[in-house]
XYZ file of C-alpha atoms in Angstrom:
774
model
C -100.609 167.325 149.449
C -103.750 168.634 147.769
C -103.587 172.130 146.317
C -106.612 174.124 145.205
C -105.357 176.576 142.609
C -106.960 180.011 142.706
C -106.258 182.946 140.458
C -104.902 186.156 141.951
C -107.106 189.220 141.996
C -105.915 192.302 143.906
C -108.109 192.739 146.958
C -106.091 194.682 149.471
C -102.971 196.770 149.018
C -101.123 199.287 151.100
C -101.556 202.633 149.408
C -99.234 205.597 149.737
C -101.162 208.489 151.219
C -101.133 211.455 148.891
C -102.103 215.021 149.715
C -103.770 216.172 146.501
C -104.774 219.683 145.570
C -108.512 220.258 145.518
C -110.266 220.767 142.192
C -110.795 224.276 140.932
C -114.344 223.256 140.091
C -116.599 220.441 141.159
C -120.290 220.334 140.488
C -120.807 217.825 143.294
C -118.828 216.213 146.087
C -116.448 213.509 144.918
C -118.696 210.657 146.066
C -121.954 211.701 144.404
C -123.100 209.258 141.717
C -121.142 209.766 138.521
C -124.200 209.588 136.196
C -125.794 212.534 138.062
C -122.654 214.614 137.698
C -122.356 213.742 134.005
C -125.940 214.778 133.204
C -125.605 218.069 135.086
C -122.479 218.997 133.139
C -123.776 217.756 129.791
C -126.804 220.092 130.013
C -124.454 223.092 130.158
C -122.305 222.149 127.172
C -122.505 223.600 123.682
C -122.207 221.350 120.645
C -118.645 222.563 120.124
C -117.702 221.742 123.715
C -119.250 218.314 123.337
C -117.372 217.471 120.172
C -114.055 218.652 121.624
C -114.529 216.271 124.551
C -114.467 213.530 121.922
C -110.930 214.470 120.868
C -107.862 212.620 122.088
C -104.529 213.976 120.919
C -101.049 212.702 120.273
C -100.031 216.327 119.755
C -97.839 218.641 121.772
C -98.871 221.481 124.057
C -98.541 224.080 121.311
C -101.285 222.370 119.305
C -103.767 221.657 122.063
C -103.444 225.176 123.467
C -105.755 226.259 120.645
C -108.590 224.473 122.443
C -108.263 225.852 125.969
C -111.695 227.511 125.849
C -113.500 224.243 125.141
C -110.956 221.864 126.673
C -110.356 218.451 125.035
C -111.026 214.872 126.034
C -107.618 213.301 126.625
C -103.973 214.087 125.955
C -101.113 211.634 125.739
C -98.714 212.295 128.579
C -95.458 211.593 126.756
C -96.451 213.907 123.872
C -97.138 216.975 126.016
C -94.640 216.467 128.856
C -90.942 216.561 127.984
C -89.100 217.418 131.200
C -86.038 215.350 132.034
C -86.851 214.745 135.702
C -89.935 213.100 137.168
C -90.445 216.097 139.441
C -90.325 218.369 136.396
C -92.772 216.190 134.517
C -95.292 216.312 137.346
C -94.929 220.098 137.610
C -95.455 220.500 133.849
C -98.448 218.159 133.946
C -100.068 220.153 136.751
C -99.381 223.446 134.991
C -101.034 222.180 131.803
C -104.006 220.882 133.768
C -104.369 224.200 135.587
C -104.277 226.093 132.303
C -107.174 224.074 130.876
C -109.265 224.045 134.050
C -108.989 227.790 134.515
C -109.177 228.622 130.819
C -112.135 226.513 129.708
C -115.638 227.953 130.053
C -116.931 225.036 132.109
C -113.570 224.348 133.802
C -113.324 220.857 132.327
C -110.005 219.149 133.163
C -107.858 217.006 130.901
C -107.467 213.265 131.291
C -103.871 212.079 130.885
C -103.326 208.791 129.048
C -100.068 207.003 128.275
C -98.477 203.730 127.257
C -98.475 201.035 129.916
C -97.751 197.781 128.133
C -94.774 196.701 130.234
C -93.845 199.792 132.193
C -95.684 202.825 133.504
C -93.291 205.793 133.581
C -89.990 207.087 132.187
C -86.951 205.890 134.154
C -89.124 203.201 135.745
C -88.491 199.464 135.724
C -89.486 197.909 132.401
C -90.954 194.453 132.849
C -90.840 191.603 130.329
C -93.180 192.074 127.395
C -96.620 190.421 127.449
C -95.469 187.545 125.217
C -93.001 186.715 128.007
C -95.659 187.101 130.662
C -97.870 184.729 128.705
C -95.055 182.169 128.536
C -94.941 182.155 132.342
C -98.517 180.767 132.438
C -98.723 182.569 135.770
C -101.878 184.651 136.109
C -100.799 185.920 139.522
C -97.552 187.235 138.060
C -99.416 189.120 135.333
C -101.651 190.731 137.948
C -98.668 191.749 140.069
C -96.906 193.342 137.093
C -100.067 195.273 136.183
C -100.379 196.453 139.774
C -96.779 197.705 139.679
C -97.340 199.473 136.345
C -100.419 201.190 137.766
C -98.338 202.441 140.683
C -95.638 203.736 138.334
C -98.118 205.516 136.046
C -100.188 207.085 138.810
C -97.019 208.361 140.482
C -96.437 210.746 137.573
C -100.114 211.658 137.123
C -101.230 209.303 134.349
C -104.880 208.280 134.751
C -105.421 205.776 131.916
C -102.901 203.433 130.262
C -102.965 201.668 126.901
C -102.951 198.101 128.214
C -103.447 195.188 128.089
C -103.229 193.962 124.499
C -105.514 190.928 124.219
C -105.110 190.327 120.511
C -104.073 186.820 119.569
C -101.568 187.140 116.745
C -102.246 183.904 114.885
C -99.700 184.709 112.159
C -96.084 184.882 113.376
C -95.151 187.149 110.468
C -97.137 189.900 112.198
C -94.692 192.119 114.059
C -96.924 192.842 117.038
C -97.080 189.307 118.415
C -94.766 190.342 121.268
C -97.439 192.725 122.596
C -99.980 189.984 123.380
C -99.944 186.961 125.670
C -99.985 184.425 122.853
C -102.134 183.093 120.061
C -104.741 181.264 122.161
C -107.948 182.703 123.714
C -108.180 180.962 127.119
C -104.759 182.007 128.372
C -105.281 185.471 126.837
C -108.664 185.853 128.548
C -107.386 184.955 132.015
C -104.207 186.986 131.758
C -105.987 189.951 130.208
C -108.522 189.979 133.022
C -105.765 189.750 135.641
C -104.029 192.711 134.006
C -107.211 194.809 134.038
C -107.824 194.027 137.705
C -104.219 194.810 138.585
C -104.287 198.117 136.736
C -107.682 199.296 138.001
C -107.340 198.143 141.590
C -109.738 196.575 144.087
C -112.439 199.219 143.582
C -111.824 199.827 139.905
C -113.707 196.862 138.462
C -117.107 197.439 140.087
C -118.547 199.248 137.062
C -117.411 201.805 134.523
C -119.549 204.478 136.216
C -117.863 204.011 139.593
C -114.840 205.813 141.017
C -111.403 204.238 141.156
C -108.470 205.303 143.284
C -106.521 207.352 140.753
C -103.873 208.194 143.368
C -102.700 204.581 143.130
C -104.408 202.927 140.136
C -105.274 203.726 136.542
C -108.005 203.003 134.074
C -107.254 200.201 131.644
C -107.647 200.924 127.927
C -107.414 197.499 126.289
C -106.335 197.001 122.681
C -107.390 196.378 119.833
C -111.039 195.563 119.152
C -111.391 193.217 117.350
C -109.761 190.268 115.533
C -106.719 192.468 114.938
C -104.402 189.483 115.313
C -106.028 187.752 112.326
C -104.536 190.249 109.864
C -104.345 188.685 106.413
C -100.777 188.026 105.326
C -99.526 188.926 108.788
C -99.559 192.572 107.707
C -100.536 195.370 110.063
C -103.998 196.659 109.185
C -104.766 193.690 106.963
C -108.375 192.469 106.927
C -109.543 189.939 109.512
C -110.744 187.346 107.036
C -112.381 185.005 109.567
C -115.785 183.418 109.960
C -118.493 184.730 112.236
C -118.129 181.614 114.391
C -114.375 182.056 114.756
C -114.815 185.728 115.657
C -117.156 184.810 118.502
C -115.517 181.598 119.762
C -111.928 182.725 119.374
C -111.310 186.440 118.908
C -114.050 187.827 121.170
C -113.476 185.430 124.059
C -110.873 187.584 125.876
C -113.124 190.627 125.455
C -115.926 188.805 127.274
C -113.597 188.479 130.261
C -112.528 192.110 130.082
C -116.127 193.312 129.849
C -116.993 191.288 132.971
C -114.064 192.971 134.744
C -115.464 196.373 133.718
C -112.450 197.463 131.719
C -112.766 201.229 131.502
C -111.852 201.764 127.860
C -110.971 200.020 124.621
C -109.149 200.951 121.434
C -110.650 199.962 118.099
C -108.422 198.168 115.603
C -106.968 199.125 112.211
C -108.544 196.242 110.341
C -111.851 195.372 108.759
C -114.154 192.697 110.174
C -116.627 191.153 107.736
C -115.323 193.726 105.233
C -116.398 196.676 107.398
C -113.671 198.848 109.017
C -113.746 198.377 112.780
C -114.019 202.139 113.331
C -117.272 202.293 111.391
C -118.609 198.879 112.326
C -121.694 199.367 114.507
C -122.407 195.639 114.495
C -118.951 194.982 115.936
C -118.647 197.855 118.425
C -122.239 198.429 119.511
C -124.191 195.252 118.847
C -121.468 192.721 119.707
C -119.252 194.486 122.229
C -121.604 196.839 124.020
C -124.937 195.049 123.818
C -123.949 191.368 123.715
C -120.763 191.386 125.790
C -121.906 194.155 128.151
C -119.067 196.642 127.688
C -120.122 200.112 128.845
C -116.886 202.090 128.732
C -115.136 204.394 126.281
C -114.058 203.318 122.802
C -111.081 205.256 121.431
C -109.970 205.194 117.818
C -106.498 204.059 116.941
C -104.168 206.685 115.559
C -106.146 208.856 113.076
C -108.177 205.799 112.036
C -111.514 207.585 111.833
C -110.038 209.537 108.945
C -109.003 206.248 107.349
C -112.707 205.571 106.719
C -112.281 207.971 103.792
C -109.249 206.007 102.551
C -111.235 202.775 102.790
C -113.826 204.366 100.538
C -116.706 203.933 102.983
C -116.900 207.666 103.803
C -117.133 210.436 101.237
C -115.368 213.051 103.364
C -114.365 213.883 106.936
C -117.862 214.930 108.010
C -119.235 211.666 106.688
C -116.457 209.728 108.481
C -117.273 211.540 111.732
C -120.939 210.632 111.406
C -120.136 206.972 110.717
C -117.697 206.805 113.636
C -119.946 208.354 116.274
C -122.869 206.158 115.188
C -120.614 203.097 115.473
C -120.001 204.325 119.080
C -116.381 205.401 118.714
C -116.199 207.949 121.541
C -112.711 209.393 121.252
C -110.933 210.401 118.052
C -107.251 209.714 118.750
C -105.331 212.029 116.474
C -101.708 211.775 115.429
C -101.980 214.530 112.813
C -102.532 218.274 112.765
C -105.951 219.736 113.738
C -107.013 220.311 110.144
C -107.145 216.531 109.735
C -108.892 215.717 113.009
C -112.050 213.851 112.054
C -114.238 214.854 114.990
C -113.421 218.497 114.267
C -115.995 217.905 111.514
C -118.585 216.430 113.869
C -120.404 219.724 114.378
C -120.838 220.021 110.631
C -122.025 216.406 110.490
C -124.713 217.155 113.090
C -125.899 220.455 111.619
C -126.038 218.970 108.105
C -128.040 215.980 109.285
C -125.356 213.353 108.705
C -125.031 212.630 112.450
C -127.461 212.679 115.354
C -126.692 214.890 118.339
C -128.056 212.073 120.511
C -125.142 209.892 119.311
C -122.761 212.712 120.245
C -124.383 213.043 123.668
C -124.024 209.325 124.339
C -120.326 209.470 123.450
C -119.790 212.536 125.652
C -121.519 210.778 128.553
C -119.061 207.924 128.339
C -116.034 210.239 128.087
C -117.173 212.383 131.037
C -117.930 209.236 133.034
C -114.296 208.195 132.648
C -113.147 211.702 133.584
C -115.142 211.707 136.807
C -114.185 208.106 137.629
C -110.473 208.821 137.145
C -110.474 211.804 139.489
C -109.853 214.385 136.760
C -112.441 216.697 138.348
C -111.933 215.967 142.038
C -108.167 215.446 142.245
C -106.859 217.019 139.037
C -103.309 217.627 140.264
C -100.559 215.183 141.168
C -98.335 215.644 144.205
C -94.599 214.996 144.039
C -93.957 212.061 146.366
C -90.205 211.390 146.729
C -90.750 207.881 148.113
C -92.910 206.831 145.195
C -90.534 208.399 142.680
C -87.624 206.490 144.229
C -89.648 203.294 143.957
C -90.215 203.657 140.190
C -87.043 201.673 139.548
C -86.603 200.525 143.115
C -85.752 197.126 144.597
C -89.339 195.832 144.697
C -89.913 196.459 140.995
C -86.494 195.099 140.080
C -87.183 191.934 142.073
C -90.547 191.457 140.347
C -88.981 192.070 136.931
C -86.279 189.486 137.597
C -88.827 186.910 138.737
C -90.853 187.583 135.603
C -87.761 187.191 133.429
C -86.896 183.877 135.099
C -90.404 182.535 134.557
C -90.453 183.573 130.897
C -87.277 181.851 129.671
C -88.331 178.777 127.688
C -85.853 175.912 127.411
C -86.407 174.358 123.978
C -83.375 172.061 123.669
C -80.840 170.672 126.125
C -78.366 167.875 125.523
C -77.422 167.906 129.209
C -75.077 170.900 129.120
C -77.496 172.833 131.324
C -77.538 173.814 134.063
C -73.977 175.079 134.047
C -72.017 174.521 137.237
C -71.147 177.412 139.497
C -67.597 176.028 139.723
C -67.223 176.496 135.961
C -68.333 180.094 136.318
C -66.142 180.758 139.338
C -62.950 179.464 137.744
C -60.548 182.194 136.586
C -59.437 179.796 133.837
C -62.846 179.736 132.140
C -63.237 181.604 128.868
C -66.722 182.330 127.540
C -67.405 183.857 124.136
C -70.522 185.935 123.532
C -71.233 185.894 119.824
C -74.118 187.437 117.918
C -75.769 190.771 117.172
C -77.868 190.594 120.349
C -74.954 189.794 122.673
C -74.905 193.192 124.349
C -75.086 196.887 123.682
C -78.052 199.214 123.740
C -81.285 198.112 125.357
C -79.476 195.089 126.730
C -79.227 193.632 123.243
C -82.944 193.659 122.468
C -84.340 193.057 125.951
C -86.716 196.024 125.639
C -89.557 195.840 123.144
C -92.077 198.238 121.697
C -94.099 200.849 123.559
C -91.697 201.157 126.470
C -91.405 204.650 127.927
C -88.054 206.351 127.504
C -85.632 207.229 128.878
C -85.063 203.671 130.018
C -83.488 202.743 133.332
C -80.463 200.457 133.355
C -80.996 197.297 131.288
C -79.014 194.173 132.220
C -77.523 192.487 129.131
C -76.554 188.815 128.881
C -72.907 189.686 129.435
C -73.663 191.760 132.511
C -75.893 188.969 133.807
C -72.890 186.621 133.721
C -70.729 189.111 135.614
C -73.471 189.586 138.203
C -73.471 185.801 138.681
C -69.888 185.983 139.937
C -67.967 185.126 136.773
C -64.208 185.160 137.405
C -62.901 184.190 133.986
C -62.404 185.855 130.610
C -65.107 187.144 128.245
C -64.614 187.340 124.481
C -67.081 189.004 122.136
C -67.843 189.060 118.435
C -70.845 190.409 116.530
C -70.761 187.751 113.809
C -73.693 189.178 111.872
C -76.042 192.088 111.674
C -79.578 191.597 112.965
C -81.106 192.588 109.647
C -80.536 192.874 105.945
C -80.007 190.326 103.187
C -77.643 187.432 104.006
C -76.196 187.695 100.481
C -75.077 191.240 101.258
C -73.484 190.377 104.592
C -69.821 190.980 105.293
C -68.197 187.493 105.372
C -65.419 188.822 107.604
C -67.858 189.059 110.516
C -68.385 185.289 110.550
C -64.693 184.577 110.015
C -63.815 186.738 113.007
C -66.534 185.116 115.116
C -65.255 181.618 114.323
C -61.764 182.558 115.474
C -63.187 183.966 118.713
C -65.226 180.802 119.290
C -62.161 178.591 118.931
C -60.547 180.357 121.898
C -63.475 179.774 124.256
C -64.460 176.945 126.585
C -68.132 177.816 125.993
C -69.949 179.847 123.378
C -73.088 181.806 124.204
C -74.646 182.483 120.823
C -77.031 185.391 121.355
C -79.280 185.713 118.310
C -82.680 187.059 117.397
C -84.480 190.108 116.141
C -83.504 193.252 117.967
C -86.383 195.519 118.879
C -86.255 197.190 115.444
C -87.050 193.864 113.776
C -90.439 193.546 115.431
C -93.327 195.716 116.485
C -95.962 197.778 114.718
C -95.128 197.848 110.991
C -92.347 195.350 111.726
C -93.974 192.516 109.765
C -91.861 189.938 107.920
C -92.250 187.519 105.008
C -89.623 185.158 106.421
C -89.269 183.689 109.914
C -85.598 182.711 109.572
C -83.213 184.575 111.838
C -82.552 187.910 110.152
C -79.349 189.012 108.506
C -76.670 186.366 108.284
C -77.476 184.786 111.645
C -78.394 181.320 110.329
C -75.039 181.066 108.550
C -73.333 182.372 111.673
C -75.042 179.658 113.706
C -73.917 176.997 111.230
C -70.338 178.240 111.276
C -70.026 178.409 115.060
C -71.673 175.043 115.753
C -69.415 173.395 113.166
C -66.240 174.375 115.060
C -67.411 174.241 118.690
C -69.295 171.497 120.500
C -70.401 173.542 123.497
C -72.757 176.159 122.118
C -75.736 177.542 124.013
C -78.046 179.515 121.746
C -80.037 182.266 123.432
C -82.822 183.797 121.330
C -83.820 187.374 122.110
C -86.848 188.015 119.955
C -90.471 188.994 119.566
C -91.794 186.182 117.356
C -91.304 182.478 116.554
C -88.100 181.867 114.620
C -86.933 179.338 112.044
C -83.360 178.349 111.255
C -82.866 177.705 107.557
C -83.838 174.749 105.419
C -84.932 171.812 107.528
C -83.793 173.627 110.698
C -80.906 171.164 110.654
C -78.550 173.572 112.387
C -80.478 172.989 115.621
C -79.014 169.471 115.744
C -75.621 170.984 116.505
C -76.459 173.411 119.283
C -76.116 172.045 122.807
C -79.013 174.058 124.175
C -81.612 176.449 122.833
C -83.474 179.003 124.947
C -86.187 181.401 123.874
C -86.085 184.516 126.063
C -88.360 186.921 124.163
C -88.150 190.493 125.431
C -87.140 189.914 129.024
C -87.061 193.518 130.241
C -84.638 195.413 132.461
C -83.631 192.356 134.459
C -83.413 190.083 131.422
C -79.686 189.364 131.650
C -79.967 188.364 135.310
C -83.034 186.218 134.719
C -81.406 184.389 131.810
C -78.322 183.532 133.855
C -80.474 182.423 136.790
C -81.853 179.789 134.405
C -78.528 178.886 132.775
C -76.965 178.253 136.193
C -79.934 176.351 137.607
C -80.674 178.967 140.242
C -84.127 178.898 138.698
C -85.422 175.689 137.155
C -86.979 176.682 133.805
C -90.759 176.409 133.843
C -91.853 178.511 130.889
C -93.941 177.071 128.038
C -94.625 178.513 124.613
C -97.949 180.238 123.982
C -97.412 180.057 120.224
C -96.994 177.133 117.862
C -93.695 177.452 115.985
C -93.875 176.303 112.351
C -90.969 174.616 110.602
C -90.969 177.314 107.912
C -92.893 180.425 106.955
C -94.727 178.483 104.248
C -96.475 176.423 106.939
C -98.184 179.457 108.475
C -101.922 178.758 108.338
C -101.117 175.241 107.255
C -101.468 172.497 109.830
C -98.582 173.538 112.081
C -99.468 177.149 112.812
C -101.509 178.431 114.554
C -102.426 175.934 117.271
C -106.148 176.763 117.275
C -107.444 175.174 114.069
C -110.593 173.276 113.259
C -110.638 169.600 112.358
C -109.687 168.804 108.750
C -112.021 165.939 107.859
C -110.459 165.173 104.483
C -107.018 164.873 106.012
C -108.362 162.223 108.347
C -110.260 160.422 105.569
C -107.217 160.289 103.296
C -104.751 159.564 106.088
C -102.795 162.721 105.405
C -100.171 162.644 108.093
C -98.084 162.560 110.135
C -100.235 162.675 113.253
C -99.484 163.892 116.740
C -101.812 163.694 119.742
C -104.754 162.818 117.495
C -104.146 165.699 115.101
C -103.263 165.350 111.417
C -100.634 167.469 109.668
C -100.955 167.350 105.882
C -97.474 167.717 104.310
C -96.674 169.989 101.412
C -95.396 168.375 98.203
C -91.624 167.959 97.712
C -90.957 169.907 100.855
C -87.775 169.817 102.910
C -89.533 170.142 106.240
C -91.730 167.849 108.272
C -95.291 169.165 108.604
C -95.601 168.974 112.382
C -94.628 172.090 114.376
C -90.999 172.814 115.091
C -92.097 173.448 118.692
C -95.643 172.783 119.823
C -97.951 175.147 121.642
C -97.384 174.644 125.369
C -93.922 173.103 124.943
C -91.011 173.803 127.268
C -88.337 171.735 129.016
C -87.226 171.593 132.648
C -84.158 170.408 134.554
C -86.325 167.817 136.274
C -88.935 165.281 135.144
C -92.620 165.172 135.988
C -94.780 162.062 135.920
C -98.508 162.521 135.325
C -100.249 159.886 137.432
C -104.033 160.366 137.312
C -106.897 162.745 136.572
C -110.579 163.016 137.330
C -112.980 165.590 135.924
C -115.914 167.393 137.495
C -118.273 169.968 136.060
C -116.122 172.948 137.059
C -112.680 171.526 137.804
C -110.271 168.719 137.095
C -108.080 167.017 139.663
C -104.604 165.964 138.545
C -102.053 163.984 140.514
C -98.475 164.617 139.452
C -95.033 163.624 140.749
C -91.699 165.382 140.436
C -89.678 162.289 139.614
C -86.398 164.145 139.133
C -83.717 165.497 141.432
C -84.515 169.219 141.371
C -87.485 171.155 142.694
C -89.419 173.021 140.056
C -92.695 174.452 138.836
C -94.721 172.513 136.301
C -97.470 173.973 134.136
C -100.278 171.440 134.029
C -102.241 171.988 130.828
C -105.805 170.720 130.439
C -107.369 170.444 126.984
C -110.843 169.525 125.802
C -112.200 167.819 122.700
C -115.812 168.775 122.124
C -118.899 166.562 121.678
C -119.618 165.241 118.197
C -122.902 165.549 116.339
C -123.208 169.316 115.907
C -123.548 170.849 112.471
C -120.332 172.824 112.605
C -116.687 171.775 112.787
C -114.968 171.842 116.163
C -111.339 172.636 116.902
C -108.924 169.698 117.083
C -108.740 170.536 120.765
C -109.036 173.611 122.990
C -107.146 174.733 126.072
C -109.623 174.403 128.920
C -107.555 175.273 132.003
C -104.013 175.410 133.353
C -102.140 175.608 136.611
C -98.562 176.383 137.560
C -97.573 174.292 140.570
C -94.314 174.163 142.543
C -93.247 170.600 143.416
C -90.243 169.529 145.458
C -87.986 166.781 144.106
C -89.625 163.421 144.751
C -92.896 165.009 145.897
C -96.345 163.988 144.657
C -99.107 166.574 144.549
C -102.801 166.424 143.796
C -103.917 169.657 142.178
C -107.479 170.900 141.756
C -107.629 173.047 138.615
C -110.818 175.089 138.185
C -112.306 176.088 134.861
C -115.116 178.485 134.118
C -118.328 177.936 132.210
C -117.032 180.412 129.654
C -113.911 178.271 129.127
C -115.994 175.189 128.339
C -118.747 176.943 126.385
C -118.998 177.262 122.612
C -121.511 178.873 120.289
C -124.121 176.396 119.083
C -125.658 176.142 115.596
C -127.764 179.225 116.335
C -124.734 181.170 117.608
C -125.881 180.997 121.233
C -123.002 180.733 123.713
C -123.584 177.699 125.926
C -122.093 174.503 127.272
C -123.148 172.050 124.596
C -124.773 168.812 125.818
C -122.695 165.721 125.130
C -119.489 163.949 126.065
C -116.318 165.993 126.402
C -112.935 164.291 126.283
C -110.638 165.925 128.818
C -106.863 165.532 128.433
C -103.972 166.765 130.556
C -100.217 166.858 130.280
C -97.121 169.025 129.880
C -97.942 170.366 126.387
C -100.631 170.352 123.708
C -98.858 167.451 121.979
C -98.157 165.334 125.070
C -101.354 164.551 126.969
C -101.026 161.268 128.873
C -104.042 161.730 131.160
C -107.593 161.304 129.912
C -111.052 161.626 131.422
C -114.576 162.321 130.233
C -117.162 164.887 131.211
C -120.787 164.239 130.313
C -123.091 167.268 130.213
């Protein structure tokens, strides 16, 4: 069979018909061109009204009520709406909207924004985090999840969500790695674009000055521009100390895709780029993003970050910071503080004193009003309570999608043959299974839910509950064994002693370890990648007394396991499950029992130890080290050199390579040919179980250019289902943007020369080779 692999973009969907209240005001009919409506309204606005449209608040209703006469730009839904029921939330939202429409001089409505990273409403299904979605290597799945999140958010009256995150966290110490799709730009670009298209809907990506169906979809506000994932030291807000070439080839690549998809809005990042804070960096925001990449939407500050220009020392005071920000084309001042500290509250003073140009203010207001008209804030300002849609927030369709996503995101890293477990073993009343570890159950399903999920959460399936749902008839024992944080030297030794005794009574131990949601996230950065608390010692103790131990990692970053990682030699199987969402426990047991053949692959390179971060092993995307080659500094793997540290207890190659993941079957890569826009790979499932294989295609660039290339780049990928014994020929397309690089003059182009194309199951195992001459 020959399969032509196409990416999923939402084209047609059934939409729930909503009867929406008409707007109190509307300068034009809802289909008149948005730019005409914007200009007509802008002409009527005072300078104060303009500057207040550039305010976005994290504050409650009592604070924003002070600005009813002028209205404000956006409000964050979860900060102003606190009702316990969805029906009550919608009623409160509509009441607040009515108050501002009727109370403001020009009847300007609010725009409601909210989180939307892996769920779109309180009490709605929470999907696996983006790092899990990335590990699925399934662009269609990412689009479907985004589509579901848009439906959830629009049900409660949210018009714009903070998603996707297309930062590539190249330092695993950084706590926010779980929010992105991985550390590599090609997979991030394709998944980020799929998320934008899923969120904004079939009509939402035609241009930022066009209408989208806000009764069913939302505007996408992507985060964080730019190079945020390159934070020095892996510390939140650290400078992006990267070259101009790396910024353009690596960190801006996903943003090119999002700009082409007409993402409606973007959040600027905490960090500096080329030593200039992103929020005051006109070269970055205007020249690079708007002019070069073609982005025409709204740029929002991150939380109070315009005021941070004063702390950086680049602005003398708040008026100066406001002038710098609006000239850099930051349109919305997102404030997490009290009004006295709001930076754009000083924008009027900046204009009247000559620090800022009113033309810059007008341009920012145009973009904010454009989003307001596009999102339906003027034409359909109120949300109708729809019982069917409310019931669907955590309904069967979303639960099914969440479980499929969890299945596809579980990465099998080790297996001595113990997996898959037999159903007979599970069904036997004589079977005893011990769940040991700080993540083995409890709140949030033992760490299944990550950052920026909307509370209250719906029911979260833990690993223990997942076993019971699989029909387990035997006995379950539990023991915590260790905390998920703190200093191992301060740990209570009794916890491990108790866990060892529990393990001895069991036929099988499920060791559930990791960093619970408090050990990751924004400001959750670490200087050590070893399992937190006393978990490494717990792992050593349990594997020394029991030979059947399956280690399940629930985490938000790559982990290490003590000196030399030698403890891994004694665990029968190792699975990385990330933050698997509400259906995580079910998805994990689907994999453990072989109901789903694991197909996930890592989208991060795991170093052997934290000291190897930004050495050869981590991150994956690094440029060729000529001196290492010249001096034979090895070992080598797939043509790449890994210079070892002196007197070190670890090997210098990655613990687990980018793109690595095991299956319960075997795939044989037979042949490959390359064209100018696709490669054709023939592959056979040579095992006894059907499964999905992720075919990864990498490129090594032409020699002879006066800059250093990467060792290799991910060019394309495809996830293909293959029956046992079946052979398939798969056509895998790639885009010009995926092949292109910036030349010596920093012009993005496909460089003339000979490209070496390689394909295989991971970045370190590439048996197929071809050439492409341009």
